[in-house]
Short mmCIF file of C-alpha atoms in Angstrom, two decimals:
data_model
loop_
_atom_site.label_atom_id
_atom_site.label_comp_id
_atom_site.label_asym_id
_atom_site.label_seq_id
_atom_site.Cartn_x
_atom_site.Cartn_y
_atom_site.Cartn_z
CA MET P 17 114.02 39.52 7.35
CA ARG P 18 115.43 38.22 10.65
CA ALA P 19 118.97 38.42 11.93
CA LEU P 20 120.13 36.38 14.90
CA ILE P 21 122.54 38.42 16.95
CA ILE P 22 124.68 36.35 19.36
CA GLY P 23 125.90 38.43 22.30
CA HIS P 24 128.18 36.45 24.51
CA ASP P 25 127.95 38.75 27.54
CA HIS P 26 126.18 41.98 28.52
CA ALA P 27 129.02 44.05 27.03
CA SER P 28 128.70 42.38 23.61
CA LEU P 29 126.47 44.95 21.80
CA PRO P 30 125.62 45.11 18.08
CA GLY P 31 126.25 48.87 18.05
CA LEU P 32 126.82 50.38 14.58
CA ILE P 33 126.40 47.00 12.88
CA GLY P 34 123.00 46.45 14.47
CA GLU P 35 122.03 50.03 13.62
CA ARG P 36 122.72 49.50 9.91
CA LEU P 37 121.08 46.11 9.78
CA ALA P 38 117.92 47.62 11.21
CA GLU P 39 118.13 50.39 8.60
CA ARG P 40 118.40 47.74 5.94
CA GLY P 41 115.13 46.15 7.08
CA PHE P 42 116.28 43.38 9.47
CA GLU P 43 114.48 42.47 12.64
CA LEU P 44 117.22 41.86 15.23
CA ASP P 45 116.68 38.76 17.43
CA THR P 46 119.37 39.16 20.13
CA ILE P 47 120.41 36.38 22.56
CA ASN P 48 122.82 36.79 25.46
CA VAL P 49 124.78 33.72 26.48
CA VAL P 50 126.35 34.74 29.79
CA PRO P 51 124.20 36.92 32.13
CA PRO P 52 125.91 39.88 33.92
CA GLU P 53 126.01 38.06 37.27
CA ARG P 54 128.07 35.22 35.70
CA TYR P 55 130.57 37.48 33.86
CA HIS P 56 133.42 36.27 36.05
CA ALA P 57 132.22 32.64 35.99
CA PRO P 58 131.00 32.19 32.38
CA GLY P 59 130.65 28.41 32.42
CA VAL P 60 126.89 28.55 32.14
CA HIS P 61 124.46 26.21 30.42
CA PHE P 62 122.95 27.68 27.26
CA ASP P 63 120.78 26.20 24.59
CA PHE P 64 121.52 27.89 21.23
CA PRO P 65 118.66 28.22 18.78
CA SER P 66 118.80 26.75 15.30
CA PRO P 67 119.70 29.21 12.54
CA HIS P 68 116.88 27.71 10.47
CA GLY P 69 114.42 30.49 9.72
CA TYR P 70 116.97 33.26 10.05
CA ASP P 71 118.33 35.24 7.12
CA LEU P 72 121.56 36.20 8.84
CA VAL P 73 123.62 35.22 11.93
CA VAL P 74 125.92 37.75 13.59
CA PRO P 75 128.14 36.30 16.43
CA LEU P 76 129.74 39.24 18.22
CA GLY P 77 132.88 39.59 20.31
CA SER P 78 133.64 38.13 23.75
CA PRO P 79 136.16 38.60 26.55
CA TRP P 80 136.97 34.86 26.41
CA SER P 81 138.86 32.77 23.91
CA VAL P 82 137.09 30.22 21.67
CA ASP P 83 139.53 27.50 22.90
CA ASP P 84 139.32 28.40 26.60
CA HIS P 85 137.36 25.29 27.41
CA ALA P 86 137.99 25.66 31.16
CA ALA P 87 135.90 28.85 31.10
CA ILE P 88 133.33 28.38 28.33
CA GLY P 89 133.49 24.73 27.44
CA SER P 90 129.99 24.32 28.72
CA TRP P 91 128.54 26.38 25.76
CA VAL P 92 131.04 27.08 23.03
CA GLY P 93 130.40 23.72 21.38
CA GLY P 94 126.79 24.66 20.97
CA GLU P 95 127.74 27.90 19.23
CA LEU P 96 130.16 26.08 16.82
CA ALA P 97 127.41 23.64 16.03
CA LEU P 98 125.07 26.52 15.27
CA LEU P 99 127.57 28.14 12.92
CA ARG P 100 128.23 24.83 11.10
CA GLU P 101 124.53 24.39 10.69
CA ALA P 102 124.19 27.92 9.31
CA HIS P 103 126.90 27.16 6.83
CA ASP P 104 125.18 23.90 5.79
CA LEU P 105 121.87 25.77 5.44
CA ASP P 106 123.55 28.56 3.43
CA VAL P 107 122.54 31.11 6.02
CA PRO P 108 125.04 34.00 5.86
CA VAL P 109 127.19 34.71 8.93
CA LEU P 110 128.92 37.98 9.76
CA GLY P 111 131.44 37.04 12.47
CA ILE P 112 133.02 39.77 14.50
CA CYS P 113 136.26 39.19 16.51
CA PHE P 114 135.37 36.16 18.72
CA GLY P 115 132.56 35.56 16.27
CA ALA P 116 134.98 35.38 13.40
CA GLN P 117 137.27 33.05 15.38
CA ALA P 118 134.32 30.83 16.17
CA LEU P 119 133.23 30.76 12.56
CA ALA P 120 136.74 29.82 11.43
CA THR P 121 136.94 27.08 14.02
CA ALA P 122 133.52 25.72 13.18
CA LEU P 123 134.48 25.38 9.52
CA GLY P 124 137.83 23.56 10.05
CA GLY P 125 140.10 26.48 10.90
CA ALA P 126 141.28 27.28 14.36
CA VAL P 127 142.05 29.99 16.89
CA GLU P 128 145.54 30.58 18.23
CA ARG P 129 147.43 33.18 20.23
CA ALA P 130 148.55 36.21 18.22
CA PRO P 131 152.24 37.11 18.45
CA TYR P 132 151.14 40.24 20.32
CA PRO P 133 147.80 41.80 21.38
CA GLU P 134 146.17 44.53 19.29
CA ILE P 135 144.27 47.26 21.19
CA GLY P 136 143.15 50.56 19.68
CA TRP P 137 142.45 52.07 16.27
CA MET P 138 144.59 50.41 13.62
CA THR P 139 144.69 50.13 9.84
CA VAL P 140 144.82 46.79 8.03
CA GLU P 141 146.18 45.67 4.69
CA SER P 142 143.19 44.78 2.51
CA ASP P 143 143.03 42.88 -0.77
CA ALA P 144 139.34 43.80 -1.13
CA PRO P 145 138.94 47.43 -0.03
CA GLU P 146 135.55 47.61 -1.67
CA LEU P 147 134.42 45.01 0.89
CA VAL P 148 136.86 45.48 3.77
CA PRO P 149 138.41 48.94 3.74
CA ALA P 150 141.79 49.45 5.36
CA GLY P 151 140.28 51.31 8.28
CA PRO P 152 141.17 52.44 10.83
CA TRP P 153 139.25 49.81 12.75
CA PHE P 154 139.06 49.34 16.50
CA GLN P 155 140.93 46.29 17.75
CA THR P 156 141.03 44.50 21.09
CA HIS P 157 142.23 40.86 20.92
CA TYR P 158 144.94 38.52 22.05
CA ASP P 159 144.03 35.66 19.70
CA ARG P 160 143.79 35.35 15.94
CA PHE P 161 141.92 32.97 13.67
CA VAL P 162 143.41 30.48 11.27
CA VAL P 163 141.53 30.87 7.97
CA PRO P 164 139.42 27.71 7.38
CA PRO P 165 140.07 25.48 4.39
CA GLY P 166 138.58 26.86 1.15
CA ALA P 167 138.08 30.34 2.60
CA GLU P 168 139.72 33.46 1.12
CA GLU P 169 141.82 35.69 3.34
CA LEU P 170 140.85 39.30 2.59
CA ALA P 171 142.82 41.46 4.97
CA ARG P 172 145.64 41.18 7.47
CA SER P 173 147.89 43.03 9.89
CA ALA P 174 151.31 42.20 11.20
CA ALA P 175 149.62 40.25 13.99
CA GLY P 176 147.70 37.98 11.65
CA PRO P 177 144.66 37.71 9.34
CA GLN P 178 141.97 40.32 9.80
CA ALA P 179 139.19 39.20 7.47
CA PHE P 180 138.13 36.12 5.54
CA ARG P 181 135.30 35.17 3.20
CA THR P 182 133.78 31.75 2.86
CA GLY P 183 130.68 31.16 0.76
CA ARG P 184 128.09 33.78 1.79
CA SER P 185 129.80 34.53 5.14
CA LEU P 186 132.43 36.97 6.29
CA GLY P 187 134.64 37.07 9.42
CA VAL P 188 136.51 40.13 10.63
CA GLN P 189 138.97 40.28 13.55
CA PHE P 190 138.29 43.91 14.37
CA HIS P 191 135.22 45.60 15.90
CA PRO P 192 133.24 47.63 13.34
CA GLU P 193 130.35 47.77 15.81
CA ILE P 194 132.18 49.90 18.44
CA THR P 195 130.64 53.02 19.92
CA GLU P 196 131.77 55.32 22.68
CA ALA P 197 129.18 53.81 25.04
CA THR P 198 130.41 50.27 24.33
CA LEU P 199 134.03 51.21 24.78
CA ARG P 200 133.27 52.79 28.11
CA ILE P 201 131.73 49.54 29.30
CA TRP P 202 134.77 47.59 28.05
CA LEU P 203 137.18 49.95 29.77
CA ASP P 204 135.34 49.66 33.06
CA LEU P 205 135.34 45.83 32.77
CA GLY P 206 139.07 45.58 32.49
CA LEU P 207 140.22 46.93 29.17
CA SER P 208 141.66 50.01 30.95
CA ASP P 209 144.07 47.77 32.87
CA GLN P 210 144.92 45.81 29.72
CA ALA P 211 145.64 49.00 27.79
CA ARG P 212 147.84 50.43 30.52
CA GLY P 213 149.77 47.11 30.64
CA LEU P 214 150.64 47.73 26.98
CA GLY P 215 151.65 51.31 27.57
CA LEU P 216 148.37 52.75 26.20
CA ASP P 217 146.31 55.53 27.76
CA PRO P 218 142.64 54.55 28.15
CA ASP P 219 141.58 58.20 28.01
CA GLU P 220 143.31 58.53 24.62
CA LEU P 221 141.46 55.45 23.36
CA MET P 222 138.19 57.12 24.30
CA ASP P 223 139.20 60.47 22.84
CA ARG P 224 140.16 58.80 19.53
CA THR P 225 136.91 56.90 19.48
CA ARG P 226 135.03 60.11 19.98
CA GLU P 227 137.07 61.84 17.27
CA LEU P 228 136.34 59.06 14.80
CA ARG P 229 132.59 58.79 15.65
CA GLU P 230 131.08 59.77 12.36
CA GLU P 231 133.83 58.25 10.25
CA ALA P 232 133.50 54.99 12.11
CA ARG P 233 129.74 55.02 11.62
CA ARG P 234 130.08 55.54 7.85
CA ARG P 235 132.70 52.83 7.56
CA ALA P 236 130.71 50.32 9.65
CA HIS P 237 127.54 50.98 7.57
CA ALA P 238 129.57 50.60 4.39
CA LEU P 239 130.89 47.26 5.63
CA VAL P 240 127.39 46.01 6.33
CA ASP P 241 126.20 47.21 2.91
CA ALA P 242 129.06 45.55 1.09
CA PHE P 243 128.55 42.34 3.05
CA LEU P 244 124.84 42.19 2.27
CA ASP P 245 125.21 43.22 -1.35
CA ARG P 246 128.42 41.43 -2.35
CA VAL P 247 128.72 38.40 -0.03
CA ALA P 248 125.44 37.41 1.57
CA ARG P 249 123.26 37.91 -1.52
CA PRO P 250 122.67 34.62 -3.30
CA PRO P 251 124.23 34.66 -6.79
CA ALA P 252 120.89 34.34 -8.58
CA ALA P 253 118.87 36.51 -6.19
CA THR P 254 117.11 39.55 -7.51
CA GLY P 255 115.41 40.77 -4.36
CA ALA P 256 116.26 38.57 -1.40
CA VAL P 257 118.25 41.30 0.41
CA PRO P 258 117.47 45.04 -0.03
CA THR P 259 120.36 46.98 -1.47
CA ALA P 260 121.87 50.07 0.17
CA SER P 261 119.98 52.26 -2.32
CA ASP P 262 116.77 50.49 -1.39
CA ALA P 263 117.43 51.26 2.25
CA GLY P 264 118.28 54.90 1.54
#
């Protein structure tokens, strides 16, 4: 089985999500849209592959907004087209933060500014805790998605929707993939200044991430398992995707 991992920049890493997908038998095919030297000028040319031939697509987070056409208008349309094609081909998508916003936009929803940013470990209100537990989940976003037509909102916070399901795909606003190493990169790239601007201590964010290390791993792995077993699995399938028990 092959999973297409869409990293939008060098700091977009699959982390705990990629770890569990590999344990579940997926070969990870990772692409990186914006190279490190263009991080501050992300308007690059990028040819997205077709999702045809993949068993799963995972668009990760991004420091940019889906609707920031001045910055990423050169490539975001190609990603939205890929996600629409995946939907048409019935290829499951697990969208994370920017990836969830892109999936929502591709399918007729939208992205808009949240009433306030969310940064740090936060719980969410979940209608489907067996699929999307309440958390805590790591958040870092200023935007929120508008759930696309026909999709089911599964979780939310006071700042907006946090998860939705559409067909065999799932979008989550939070970052289940986060690790201490990834957070350190984000802090060094500007998240420290953003956190301080909101009255947060970057060192406390790192300490909390370290404290939740094993709990976060278990929760992220459980999210992947529930997604594969409850959402991505075709209704009539009997062996298309290994179950968690198969993977050990």
